[in-house]
């Protein structure tokens, strides 16, 4: 005798979709997502891109901060994995609608049509991108069609119809997904144009890069003066990929006349070369989110002043990834709008087609993928400040210790970079006895520019036992790097870097 409970359970089970239906729907969702990727590649037209952005933006500030400080790049990977899963489930949902419609109408061709069209619509609503959405719809429809046909044909070996549906659907999804990934990877490796600046600017860039190369101290374990691998920090799970044909930069807000610049307007202006270092406020004290490049661009004031700027308080920079940062207007005075990096077109990951460089300030206001410069009369709050950070001001002074090279013959070489924004680095002091006595380190010759790091090195005889090496910088105004240790949150890490060495 079935109990009342099991009868109820059977009733519920009868209303739930079968495992086979769920599997086919998920397979169709995966194929739809692969279709979207095949056309869009890893760009904002890809369904997962806006989904990932929504996930990041919905995340409480504390979680985002934790992800940055504790998880680092892993946090971004986890968010992306979650976004991929959510986007497959979205399309699985629309595929399921199709299957249900086909059942209700008892016309099996309904499933691919309804599933495909509703997937197209969902993708279009989420991304606003037509072709990737068509491809998403086609992927879903294809899997549902294969599953329907596989379920309908007779099988000599008596494999159940459900099993044939699942096998057909999954096989179709696997092959479509493989093709989609291959095609999508090709989309994103598209090569970019050459940097549109005068030959004279390019020539100067080559000689400045050569100068940086010569002045680099060539120490094992630290970056040369122009970074080989420049760090990346942004909220964009999928980097924007603006088309320079349609991209515009506007100057808006409290100005006499709002202005709009096209890419060609900007590259036609007189460009200059500038060494600028960037450092992220969210990095750890001895972290590696500090790098330097030679940038090509135009003074931002040359773009803003023609709009007629009264005496204003602040400015908000807005970007294609939804990022925005606000800071006092005077900081723009020596800011650059960069569209080149190390003599090449600004890479997508660093803000193509153009980014702001605000000398001496924490990285966060160096807005990438810039679209709008809004002049403000009253203060507003930027993206990170809404989440508790105070990262719009000048950088803290730091000397990093990244290389410890123990040589044959008992010599030890320690080395790193020192940076103090526009205050410049005057001196780096090293202690090999835990802070008792201090010696001046050797410094790399300064590069031209007001906002550039320097390398330091120091060699000494190994004492033959564990000892603590401590480093600290003195900035160009004579101020010693603060000893007090603070966390990155909310306004950047401080303290002296020290390291225990066994030699
Ligand atoms: N559009 C946009 N610009 C941005 C960010 C961002 O999330 N979006 N992150 C900022 C932060 S926090 C830093 S540290 C720098 C890093 O620049 P990079 O990735 O070129 O090193 O970019 C800044 N500009
Ligand atoms: Mo940052």
Short mmCIF file of C-alpha atoms and ligand atoms in Angstrom, two decimals:
data_model
loop_
_atom_site.label_atom_id
_atom_site.label_comp_id
_atom_site.label_asym_id
_atom_site.label_seq_id
_atom_site.Cartn_x
_atom_site.Cartn_y
_atom_site.Cartn_z
CA UNK A 1 0.00 0.00 0.00
CA UNK A 2 1.55 3.29 -1.00
CA UNK A 3 1.62 5.71 1.88
CA UNK A 4 0.12 9.15 1.59
CA UNK A 5 3.61 10.56 1.37
CA UNK A 6 4.72 8.47 -1.56
CA UNK A 7 1.50 9.24 -3.41
CA UNK A 8 2.20 12.95 -2.94
CA UNK A 9 5.77 12.43 -4.03
CA UNK A 10 4.60 10.70 -7.21
CA UNK A 11 2.26 13.58 -7.95
CA UNK A 12 5.09 16.06 -7.65
CA UNK A 13 7.38 13.85 -9.73
CA UNK A 14 4.82 13.65 -12.50
CA UNK A 15 4.82 17.42 -12.76
CA UNK A 16 8.61 17.79 -12.76
CA UNK A 17 10.44 17.49 -16.07
CA UNK A 18 12.15 14.14 -16.64
CA UNK A 19 15.91 13.83 -16.28
CA UNK A 20 16.11 13.33 -20.04
CA UNK A 21 14.32 16.62 -20.70
CA UNK A 22 16.59 18.49 -18.28
CA UNK A 23 19.70 17.01 -19.90
CA UNK A 24 18.54 17.92 -23.40
CA UNK A 25 17.67 21.46 -22.27
CA UNK A 26 21.09 21.95 -20.63
CA UNK A 27 22.84 20.53 -23.71
CA UNK A 28 20.86 22.97 -25.86
CA UNK A 29 21.79 25.82 -23.49
CA UNK A 30 25.47 24.95 -23.77
CA UNK A 31 25.28 24.85 -27.56
CA UNK A 32 23.45 28.18 -27.60
CA UNK A 33 26.16 29.75 -25.46
CA UNK A 34 28.81 28.26 -27.74
CA UNK A 35 27.00 29.83 -30.69
CA UNK A 36 27.08 33.20 -28.98
CA UNK A 37 30.80 32.79 -28.28
CA UNK A 38 31.52 31.64 -31.84
CA UNK A 39 30.33 34.97 -33.20
CA UNK A 40 31.20 37.38 -30.40
CA UNK A 41 34.38 35.84 -28.99
CA UNK A 42 35.33 37.13 -25.56
CA UNK A 43 33.65 40.51 -26.06
CA UNK A 44 30.64 42.25 -24.51
CA UNK A 45 28.37 40.76 -27.22
CA UNK A 46 28.96 37.33 -25.66
CA UNK A 47 25.98 36.44 -23.44
CA UNK A 48 28.21 35.68 -20.44
CA UNK A 49 29.72 39.19 -20.44
CA UNK A 50 26.70 41.16 -19.19
CA UNK A 51 25.78 38.26 -16.89
CA UNK A 52 29.23 38.47 -15.28
CA UNK A 53 28.84 42.24 -14.90
CA UNK A 54 25.47 41.82 -13.19
CA UNK A 55 26.98 39.26 -10.81
CA UNK A 56 29.86 41.60 -9.94
CA UNK A 57 27.59 44.59 -9.46
CA UNK A 58 25.12 42.67 -7.31
CA UNK A 59 27.92 41.46 -5.08
CA UNK A 60 28.13 43.37 -1.78
CA UNK A 61 31.16 45.69 -1.58
CA UNK A 62 32.66 43.55 1.18
CA UNK A 63 32.61 40.48 -1.05
CA UNK A 64 34.18 42.36 -3.95
CA UNK A 65 36.87 43.71 -1.63
CA UNK A 66 37.51 40.22 -0.29
CA UNK A 67 37.72 38.90 -3.84
CA UNK A 68 40.32 41.53 -4.75
CA UNK A 69 42.42 41.35 -1.61
CA UNK A 70 42.26 37.67 -0.77
CA UNK A 71 41.35 35.86 -3.96
CA UNK A 72 43.05 38.20 -6.43
CA UNK A 73 42.72 36.95 -9.98
CA UNK A 74 41.04 33.78 -8.68
CA UNK A 75 38.04 35.89 -7.66
CA UNK A 76 37.61 36.96 -11.26
CA UNK A 77 37.89 33.37 -12.48
CA UNK A 78 35.25 32.21 -9.98
CA UNK A 79 32.92 35.02 -11.01
CA UNK A 80 33.38 34.10 -14.65
CA UNK A 81 32.69 30.43 -13.93
CA UNK A 82 29.49 31.39 -12.12
CA UNK A 83 28.50 33.67 -15.02
CA UNK A 84 29.09 30.86 -17.53
CA UNK A 85 26.88 28.54 -15.49
CA UNK A 86 24.14 31.18 -15.19
CA UNK A 87 24.20 31.86 -18.93
CA UNK A 88 23.97 28.15 -19.80
CA UNK A 89 21.01 27.87 -17.39
CA UNK A 90 19.32 30.92 -18.95
CA UNK A 91 19.42 29.31 -22.37
CA UNK A 92 18.54 25.90 -20.89
CA UNK A 93 15.43 27.62 -19.55
CA UNK A 94 14.42 28.92 -22.94
CA UNK A 95 15.21 25.53 -24.50
CA UNK A 96 12.93 23.97 -21.91
CA UNK A 97 10.16 26.38 -22.92
CA UNK A 98 10.58 25.06 -26.45
CA UNK A 99 10.37 21.42 -25.38
CA UNK A 100 7.26 22.15 -23.30
CA UNK A 101 5.61 24.00 -26.19
CA UNK A 102 6.35 21.10 -28.54
CA UNK A 103 4.79 18.65 -26.05
CA UNK A 104 1.69 20.76 -25.52
CA UNK A 105 1.09 21.24 -29.25
CA UNK A 106 2.10 17.65 -29.97
CA UNK A 107 4.17 18.97 -32.87
CA UNK A 108 7.83 18.06 -32.37
CA UNK A 109 9.05 20.77 -34.77
CA UNK A 110 7.71 23.32 -32.28
CA UNK A 111 10.47 22.60 -29.80
CA UNK A 112 13.41 23.88 -31.91
CA UNK A 113 11.41 26.81 -33.27
CA UNK A 114 10.05 28.05 -29.93
CA UNK A 115 13.29 27.20 -28.08
CA UNK A 116 15.45 28.87 -30.72
CA UNK A 117 13.38 32.03 -30.98
CA UNK A 118 13.02 32.50 -27.23
CA UNK A 119 16.77 32.00 -26.76
CA UNK A 120 17.42 34.59 -29.44
CA UNK A 121 15.13 37.04 -27.68
CA UNK A 122 16.67 36.46 -24.24
CA UNK A 123 20.20 36.86 -25.59
CA UNK A 124 19.18 40.00 -27.48
CA UNK A 125 17.61 41.55 -24.40
CA UNK A 126 20.66 40.78 -22.27
CA UNK A 127 23.41 41.72 -24.74
CA UNK A 128 21.77 43.97 -27.33
CA UNK A 129 23.97 42.22 -29.91
CA UNK A 130 22.08 40.84 -32.91
CA UNK A 131 24.44 38.37 -34.61
CA UNK A 132 25.67 36.61 -31.46
CA UNK A 133 22.02 36.29 -30.38
CA UNK A 134 21.03 34.76 -33.72
CA UNK A 135 23.86 32.27 -33.24
CA UNK A 136 22.70 31.52 -29.69
CA UNK A 137 19.18 30.82 -30.98
CA UNK A 138 20.56 28.65 -33.77
CA UNK A 139 22.65 26.59 -31.32
CA UNK A 140 19.66 25.92 -29.09
CA UNK A 141 17.40 25.11 -32.04
CA UNK A 142 19.97 22.74 -33.57
CA UNK A 143 20.31 20.65 -30.42
CA UNK A 144 16.54 20.50 -29.86
CA UNK A 145 16.03 19.44 -33.48
CA UNK A 146 18.64 16.69 -33.29
CA UNK A 147 17.18 15.48 -29.98
CA UNK A 148 13.66 15.42 -31.42
CA UNK A 149 14.74 13.48 -34.50
CA UNK A 150 16.86 11.07 -32.46
CA UNK A 151 13.92 10.44 -30.14
CA UNK A 152 11.50 9.83 -32.98
CA UNK A 153 13.45 7.38 -35.15
CA UNK A 154 13.01 3.69 -34.42
CA UNK A 155 15.95 1.93 -32.83
CA UNK A 156 16.79 -1.65 -33.75
CA UNK A 157 18.50 -2.31 -30.42
CA UNK A 158 15.55 -1.12 -28.42
CA UNK A 159 17.29 1.89 -26.88
CA UNK A 160 14.58 3.95 -25.22
CA UNK A 161 13.36 7.10 -26.92
CA UNK A 162 14.47 9.22 -23.95
CA UNK A 163 17.97 7.82 -24.07
CA UNK A 164 18.19 8.50 -27.81
CA UNK A 165 17.02 12.08 -27.25
CA UNK A 166 19.70 12.66 -24.66
CA UNK A 167 22.47 10.99 -26.65
CA UNK A 168 21.54 12.90 -29.81
CA UNK A 169 21.21 16.21 -27.98
CA UNK A 170 24.45 15.87 -26.05
CA UNK A 171 26.41 14.73 -29.12
CA UNK A 172 25.09 17.70 -31.10
CA UNK A 173 25.88 20.07 -28.22
CA UNK A 174 29.41 18.75 -27.85
CA UNK A 175 30.27 19.17 -31.50
CA UNK A 176 28.64 22.61 -31.72
CA UNK A 177 30.43 23.73 -28.56
CA UNK A 178 33.81 22.57 -29.82
CA UNK A 179 33.26 24.42 -33.08
CA UNK A 180 31.99 27.49 -31.24
CA UNK A 181 35.01 27.70 -28.96
CA UNK A 182 37.41 27.37 -31.90
CA UNK A 183 35.59 30.04 -33.88
CA UNK A 184 35.27 32.40 -30.91
CA UNK A 185 38.94 32.16 -30.00
CA UNK A 186 39.77 33.27 -33.50
CA UNK A 187 37.50 36.34 -33.22
CA UNK A 188 39.35 37.71 -30.22
CA UNK A 189 42.88 37.38 -31.58
CA UNK A 190 42.10 39.91 -34.31
CA UNK A 191 45.12 42.13 -34.79
CA UNK A 192 44.76 45.82 -34.20
CA UNK A 193 45.80 48.73 -36.34
CA UNK A 194 49.16 50.44 -36.07
CA UNK A 195 49.47 53.47 -33.82
CA UNK A 196 48.32 56.62 -35.62
CA UNK A 197 50.90 59.22 -34.59
CA UNK A 198 53.52 61.25 -36.46
CA UNK A 199 56.74 59.49 -37.39
CA UNK A 200 58.59 61.97 -35.20
CA UNK A 201 56.60 60.79 -32.16
CA UNK A 202 57.27 57.15 -33.03
CA UNK A 203 60.98 57.85 -33.49
CA UNK A 204 61.10 59.56 -30.15
CA UNK A 205 59.26 56.59 -28.61
CA UNK A 206 61.91 54.20 -29.91
CA UNK A 207 64.74 56.25 -28.53
CA UNK A 208 62.99 56.68 -25.15
CA UNK A 209 62.40 52.93 -24.95
CA UNK A 210 66.05 52.36 -25.79
CA UNK A 211 67.01 54.81 -23.04
CA UNK A 212 64.82 52.92 -20.54
CA UNK A 213 66.46 49.69 -21.62
CA UNK A 214 69.92 51.14 -21.07
CA UNK A 215 69.07 52.59 -17.67
CA UNK A 216 67.52 49.31 -16.45
CA UNK A 217 69.88 47.66 -14.00
CA UNK A 218 69.35 44.18 -15.45
CA UNK A 219 68.78 42.43 -12.12
CA UNK A 220 67.44 38.86 -12.15
CA UNK A 221 63.93 38.75 -10.72
CA UNK A 222 62.73 42.32 -11.24
CA UNK A 223 61.01 44.02 -14.15
CA UNK A 224 63.04 46.37 -16.35
CA UNK A 225 62.16 50.09 -16.16
CA UNK A 226 59.48 49.58 -18.82
CA UNK A 227 57.48 46.60 -17.58
CA UNK A 228 57.45 43.49 -19.71
CA UNK A 229 54.26 42.26 -18.09
CA UNK A 230 52.10 45.20 -17.08
CA UNK A 231 49.53 44.30 -14.38
CA UNK A 232 45.80 44.38 -15.01
CA UNK A 233 43.03 45.45 -12.64
CA UNK A 234 39.45 46.21 -13.67
CA UNK A 235 35.83 45.39 -12.95
CA UNK A 236 35.25 44.24 -16.53
CA UNK A 237 34.90 40.47 -16.61
CA UNK A 238 35.02 40.69 -20.35
CA UNK A 239 37.00 43.69 -21.56
CA UNK A 240 35.04 46.16 -23.68
CA UNK A 241 36.01 46.03 -27.33
CA UNK A 242 34.85 49.40 -28.71
CA UNK A 243 34.88 49.93 -32.44
CA UNK A 244 36.92 53.04 -33.21
CA UNK A 245 34.52 53.82 -36.07
CA UNK A 246 31.68 54.43 -33.62
CA UNK A 247 33.50 55.13 -30.33
CA UNK A 248 33.11 58.67 -29.01
CA UNK A 249 34.52 60.62 -26.11
CA UNK A 250 32.22 63.31 -24.76
CA UNK A 251 32.92 66.27 -22.51
CA UNK A 252 29.70 66.92 -20.58
CA UNK A 253 28.26 68.39 -17.40
CA UNK A 254 28.93 71.88 -16.16
CA UNK A 255 30.64 73.25 -19.25
CA UNK A 256 29.72 76.11 -21.57
CA UNK A 257 29.31 73.75 -24.52
CA UNK A 258 29.32 69.96 -24.48
CA UNK A 259 31.80 68.43 -26.93
CA UNK A 260 32.12 65.11 -28.73
CA UNK A 261 35.39 63.71 -30.07
CA UNK A 262 35.81 60.84 -32.46
CA UNK A 263 38.85 58.59 -32.46
CA UNK A 264 40.30 60.24 -35.55
CA UNK A 265 39.86 63.72 -34.01
CA UNK A 266 42.04 62.66 -31.11
CA UNK A 267 44.76 60.83 -33.02
CA UNK A 268 45.01 63.84 -35.36
CA UNK A 269 46.03 66.09 -32.46
CA UNK A 270 49.67 66.67 -31.43
CA UNK A 271 50.62 63.57 -29.51
CA UNK A 272 53.43 63.22 -26.99
CA UNK A 273 55.43 60.44 -25.32
CA UNK A 274 55.35 60.11 -21.56
CA UNK A 275 56.69 57.61 -19.05
CA UNK A 276 54.03 57.04 -16.38
CA UNK A 277 53.91 54.45 -13.60
CA UNK A 278 50.65 53.03 -12.27
CA UNK A 279 49.99 51.45 -8.89
CA UNK A 280 46.77 49.86 -7.62
CA UNK A 281 45.46 51.01 -4.23
CA UNK A 282 44.21 47.46 -3.59
CA UNK A 283 47.58 45.74 -3.91
CA UNK A 284 49.52 44.23 -1.03
CA UNK A 285 52.48 46.24 0.30
CA UNK A 286 55.08 44.21 -1.58
CA UNK A 287 52.64 43.26 -4.37
CA UNK A 288 53.23 43.46 -8.09
CA UNK A 289 50.49 45.85 -9.11
CA UNK A 290 52.98 48.60 -9.86
CA UNK A 291 54.28 49.00 -13.40
CA UNK A 292 55.59 51.51 -15.90
CA UNK A 293 55.08 52.12 -19.60
CA UNK A 294 55.85 54.76 -22.19
CA UNK A 295 52.46 56.11 -23.23
CA UNK A 296 51.46 58.06 -26.34
CA UNK A 297 48.59 60.52 -26.08
CA UNK A 298 47.36 64.07 -25.78
CA UNK A 299 46.92 66.31 -22.71
CA UNK A 300 43.36 65.87 -21.44
CA UNK A 301 43.11 69.63 -20.84
CA UNK A 302 43.42 70.12 -24.62
CA UNK A 303 40.16 68.19 -24.97
CA UNK A 304 38.34 69.65 -21.98
CA UNK A 305 39.26 73.36 -22.15
CA UNK A 306 37.62 74.02 -25.54
CA UNK A 307 34.30 73.11 -23.86
CA UNK A 308 34.66 76.15 -21.62
CA UNK A 309 35.18 75.05 -18.04
CA UNK A 310 34.23 77.49 -15.30
CA UNK A 311 35.94 77.19 -11.92
CA UNK A 312 34.65 73.79 -11.03
CA UNK A 313 35.11 71.38 -8.24
CA UNK A 314 35.39 67.97 -9.74
CA UNK A 315 35.27 65.66 -12.64
CA UNK A 316 33.74 62.23 -13.21
CA UNK A 317 35.36 59.91 -15.73
CA UNK A 318 33.05 57.24 -17.15
CA UNK A 319 33.94 54.14 -19.11
CA UNK A 320 32.48 51.55 -21.47
CA UNK A 321 32.54 48.84 -18.77
CA UNK A 322 30.26 50.85 -16.49
CA UNK A 323 33.18 52.04 -14.33
CA UNK A 324 33.24 55.64 -13.08
CA UNK A 325 35.58 57.58 -10.84
CA UNK A 326 35.36 61.12 -9.49
CA UNK A 327 38.18 63.39 -8.32
CA UNK A 328 39.14 67.08 -8.04
CA UNK A 329 39.36 68.88 -11.37
CA UNK A 330 42.93 70.22 -10.84
CA UNK A 331 44.26 66.64 -11.05
CA UNK A 332 43.43 66.78 -14.78
CA UNK A 333 45.95 69.59 -15.30
CA UNK A 334 48.82 67.23 -16.09
CA UNK A 335 46.69 64.25 -17.16
CA UNK A 336 47.12 62.48 -20.46
CA UNK A 337 44.58 60.77 -22.68
CA UNK A 338 46.63 57.80 -23.89
CA UNK A 339 45.85 55.87 -27.04
CA UNK A 340 49.28 54.29 -27.40
CA UNK A 341 51.46 52.18 -25.11
CA UNK A 342 55.15 51.51 -25.73
CA UNK A 343 54.84 52.73 -29.30
CA UNK A 344 51.90 50.50 -30.20
CA UNK A 345 48.12 50.83 -30.23
CA UNK A 346 46.82 50.80 -26.64
CA UNK A 347 46.02 47.12 -25.90
CA UNK A 348 42.43 46.17 -25.23
CA UNK A 349 43.25 45.05 -21.68
CA UNK A 350 44.71 48.49 -20.89
CA UNK A 351 41.74 50.49 -22.16
CA UNK A 352 41.62 50.54 -25.98
CA UNK A 353 40.87 52.86 -27.65
CA UNK A 354 41.81 55.46 -25.00
CA UNK A 355 42.42 55.77 -21.26
CA UNK A 356 43.17 58.50 -18.76
CA UNK A 357 46.55 58.74 -17.04
CA UNK A 358 46.49 60.95 -13.99
CA UNK A 359 50.07 61.33 -12.76
CA UNK A 360 50.83 60.54 -9.15
CA UNK A 361 47.38 59.19 -8.31
CA UNK A 362 46.35 55.65 -7.45
CA UNK A 363 45.55 53.52 -10.50
CA UNK A 364 41.79 53.56 -10.05
CA UNK A 365 41.22 57.04 -11.49
CA UNK A 366 43.33 56.15 -14.55
CA UNK A 367 40.09 55.17 -16.25
CA UNK A 368 40.34 52.75 -19.19
CA UNK A 369 37.91 52.49 -22.14
CA UNK A 370 37.07 56.13 -21.44
CA UNK A 371 33.80 57.43 -22.94
CA UNK A 372 32.85 60.53 -20.96
CA UNK A 373 34.51 63.34 -19.03
CA UNK A 374 31.80 64.95 -16.93
CA UNK A 375 32.60 68.26 -15.25
CA UNK A 376 30.83 68.58 -11.89
CA UNK A 377 29.95 71.44 -9.58
CA UNK A 378 29.47 69.30 -6.51
CA UNK A 379 31.23 66.16 -5.34
CA UNK A 380 29.91 62.74 -6.28
CA UNK A 381 31.02 59.26 -5.36
CA UNK A 382 33.00 56.97 -7.64
CA UNK A 383 32.64 53.22 -8.12
CA UNK A 384 35.23 52.18 -5.52
CA UNK A 385 34.37 54.96 -3.07
CA UNK A 386 30.79 53.66 -3.04
CA UNK A 387 32.36 50.42 -1.85
CA UNK A 388 34.32 52.01 0.95
CA UNK A 389 37.68 52.67 -0.72
CA UNK A 390 39.48 56.02 -0.66
CA UNK A 391 41.67 55.59 -3.69
CA UNK A 392 41.33 58.78 -5.69
CA UNK A 393 44.25 60.61 -4.09
CA UNK A 394 48.03 60.57 -4.52
CA UNK A 395 49.95 57.31 -4.06
CA UNK A 396 51.87 56.35 -0.93
CA UNK A 397 55.65 56.06 -1.16
CA UNK A 398 56.94 52.51 -1.42
CA UNK A 399 60.17 50.58 -1.90
CA UNK A 400 59.53 46.97 -2.96
CA UNK A 401 61.84 44.03 -2.45
CA UNK A 402 61.33 41.51 -5.23
CA UNK A 403 64.74 39.94 -5.84
CA UNK A 404 67.07 38.18 -3.42
CA UNK A 405 69.94 36.66 -5.35
CA UNK A 406 72.41 34.72 -3.24
CA UNK A 407 75.69 34.57 -5.17
CA UNK A 408 78.52 32.07 -5.02
CA UNK A 409 81.17 33.41 -2.66
CA UNK A 410 78.66 34.50 -0.06
CA UNK A 411 77.43 37.74 -1.57
CA UNK A 412 73.72 38.60 -1.47
CA UNK A 413 71.99 40.94 -3.92
CA UNK A 414 68.63 42.43 -2.99
CA UNK A 415 66.67 44.61 -5.41
CA UNK A 416 63.31 46.07 -6.30
CA UNK A 417 61.50 49.19 -7.43
CA UNK A 418 60.68 52.37 -5.55
CA UNK A 419 57.84 54.74 -6.38
CA UNK A 420 56.41 57.92 -4.89
CA UNK A 421 54.23 59.29 -7.68
CA UNK A 422 55.01 62.85 -8.71
CA UNK A 423 57.10 63.40 -5.57
CA UNK A 424 59.76 61.23 -7.17
CA UNK A 425 62.29 58.96 -5.48
CA UNK A 426 65.36 60.57 -3.96
CA UNK A 427 66.91 57.68 -2.07
CA UNK A 428 66.34 54.08 -1.04
CA UNK A 429 67.81 52.84 2.21
CA UNK A 430 68.48 49.20 3.04
CA UNK A 431 69.06 47.55 6.39
CA UNK A 432 70.42 44.01 6.59
CA UNK A 433 70.16 43.82 10.39
CA UNK A 434 66.44 44.23 10.89
CA UNK A 435 66.48 48.03 10.94
CA UNK A 436 69.46 48.72 13.25
CA UNK A 437 71.71 50.29 10.60
CA UNK A 438 70.93 51.66 7.15
CA UNK A 439 72.87 52.01 3.89
CA UNK A 440 71.94 53.81 0.67
CA UNK A 441 71.02 51.46 -2.17
CA UNK A 442 72.23 52.04 -5.73
CA UNK A 443 69.48 53.59 -7.87
CA UNK A 444 68.78 53.40 -11.59
CA UNK A 445 69.34 56.70 -13.40
CA UNK A 446 66.05 58.60 -13.49
CA UNK A 447 63.91 58.39 -16.61
CA UNK A 448 62.47 61.61 -18.02
CA UNK A 449 59.01 62.25 -16.59
CA UNK A 450 57.41 63.38 -13.34
CA UNK A 451 55.71 60.15 -12.37
CA UNK A 452 58.14 57.27 -12.83
CA UNK A 453 59.50 54.57 -10.59
CA UNK A 454 63.19 53.76 -10.11
CA UNK A 455 65.02 50.49 -9.55
CA UNK A 456 67.27 49.97 -6.56
CA UNK A 457 69.86 47.28 -5.78
CA UNK A 458 72.12 46.53 -2.86
CA UNK A 459 74.86 43.90 -2.43
CA UNK A 460 76.37 42.76 0.83
CA UNK A 461 78.33 39.90 2.38
CA UNK A 462 76.05 37.15 3.65
CA UNK A 463 76.32 37.02 7.45
CA UNK A 464 75.89 33.22 7.30
CA UNK A 465 72.73 33.19 9.42
CA UNK A 466 69.10 34.21 9.19
CA UNK A 467 68.75 37.97 9.03
CA UNK A 468 66.06 40.53 8.22
CA UNK A 469 66.45 42.86 5.28
CA UNK A 470 64.31 46.01 5.47
CA UNK A 471 63.92 48.69 2.77
CA UNK A 472 62.44 52.17 2.82
CA UNK A 473 62.38 55.03 0.34
CA UNK A 474 62.82 58.77 0.73
CA UNK A 475 60.73 60.80 -1.71
CA UNK A 476 61.77 63.85 -3.69
CA UNK A 477 60.50 66.20 -0.98
CA UNK A 478 62.78 64.53 1.58
CA UNK A 479 59.97 62.64 3.34
CA UNK A 480 60.72 59.15 4.60
CA UNK A 481 58.30 56.37 3.64
CA UNK A 482 55.91 55.94 6.62
CA UNK A 483 56.82 53.01 8.88
CA UNK A 484 53.32 52.45 10.23
CA UNK A 485 51.75 49.35 8.69
CA UNK A 486 48.25 49.65 7.28
CA UNK A 487 46.18 47.38 5.05
CA UNK A 488 45.38 48.16 1.44
CA UNK A 489 41.79 48.88 2.41
CA UNK A 490 40.71 51.66 2.29
CA UNK A 491 43.48 53.97 1.09
CA UNK A 492 46.46 51.85 0.08
CA UNK A 493 49.02 49.78 2.00
CA UNK A 494 51.76 51.45 4.03
CA UNK A 495 54.79 50.25 6.01
CA UNK A 496 58.34 49.12 5.29
CA UNK A 497 58.90 45.93 3.30
CA UNK A 498 61.05 43.39 5.11
CA UNK A 499 62.19 39.90 4.28
CA UNK A 500 63.98 37.19 6.24
CA UNK A 501 66.94 35.80 4.32
CA UNK A 502 68.80 32.59 5.18
CA UNK A 503 72.32 33.08 3.86
N1 LIG B 1 37.18 51.36 -17.17
C1 LIG B 1 37.92 50.98 -16.12
N2 LIG B 1 39.07 51.63 -15.88
C2 LIG B 1 39.84 51.26 -14.83
C3 LIG B 1 39.44 50.24 -13.96
C4 LIG B 1 38.21 49.58 -14.23
O1 LIG B 1 37.78 48.68 -13.51
N3 LIG B 1 37.50 49.96 -15.34
N4 LIG B 1 40.24 49.89 -12.91
C5 LIG B 1 41.18 50.90 -12.41
C6 LIG B 1 42.18 50.37 -11.49
S1 LIG B 1 41.60 49.96 -9.95
C7 LIG B 1 43.50 50.32 -11.79
S2 LIG B 1 44.64 49.91 -10.61
C8 LIG B 1 43.99 50.62 -13.16
C9 LIG B 1 44.83 49.47 -13.70
O2 LIG B 1 45.19 49.71 -15.01
P1 LIG B 1 45.81 48.52 -15.89
O3 LIG B 1 44.83 47.39 -15.88
O4 LIG B 1 46.08 49.08 -17.24
O5 LIG B 1 47.07 48.12 -15.18
O6 LIG B 1 42.93 50.85 -14.05
C10 LIG B 1 41.89 51.65 -13.54
N5 LIG B 1 40.99 51.95 -14.62
MO1 LIG B 2 43.41 49.70 -8.67
#
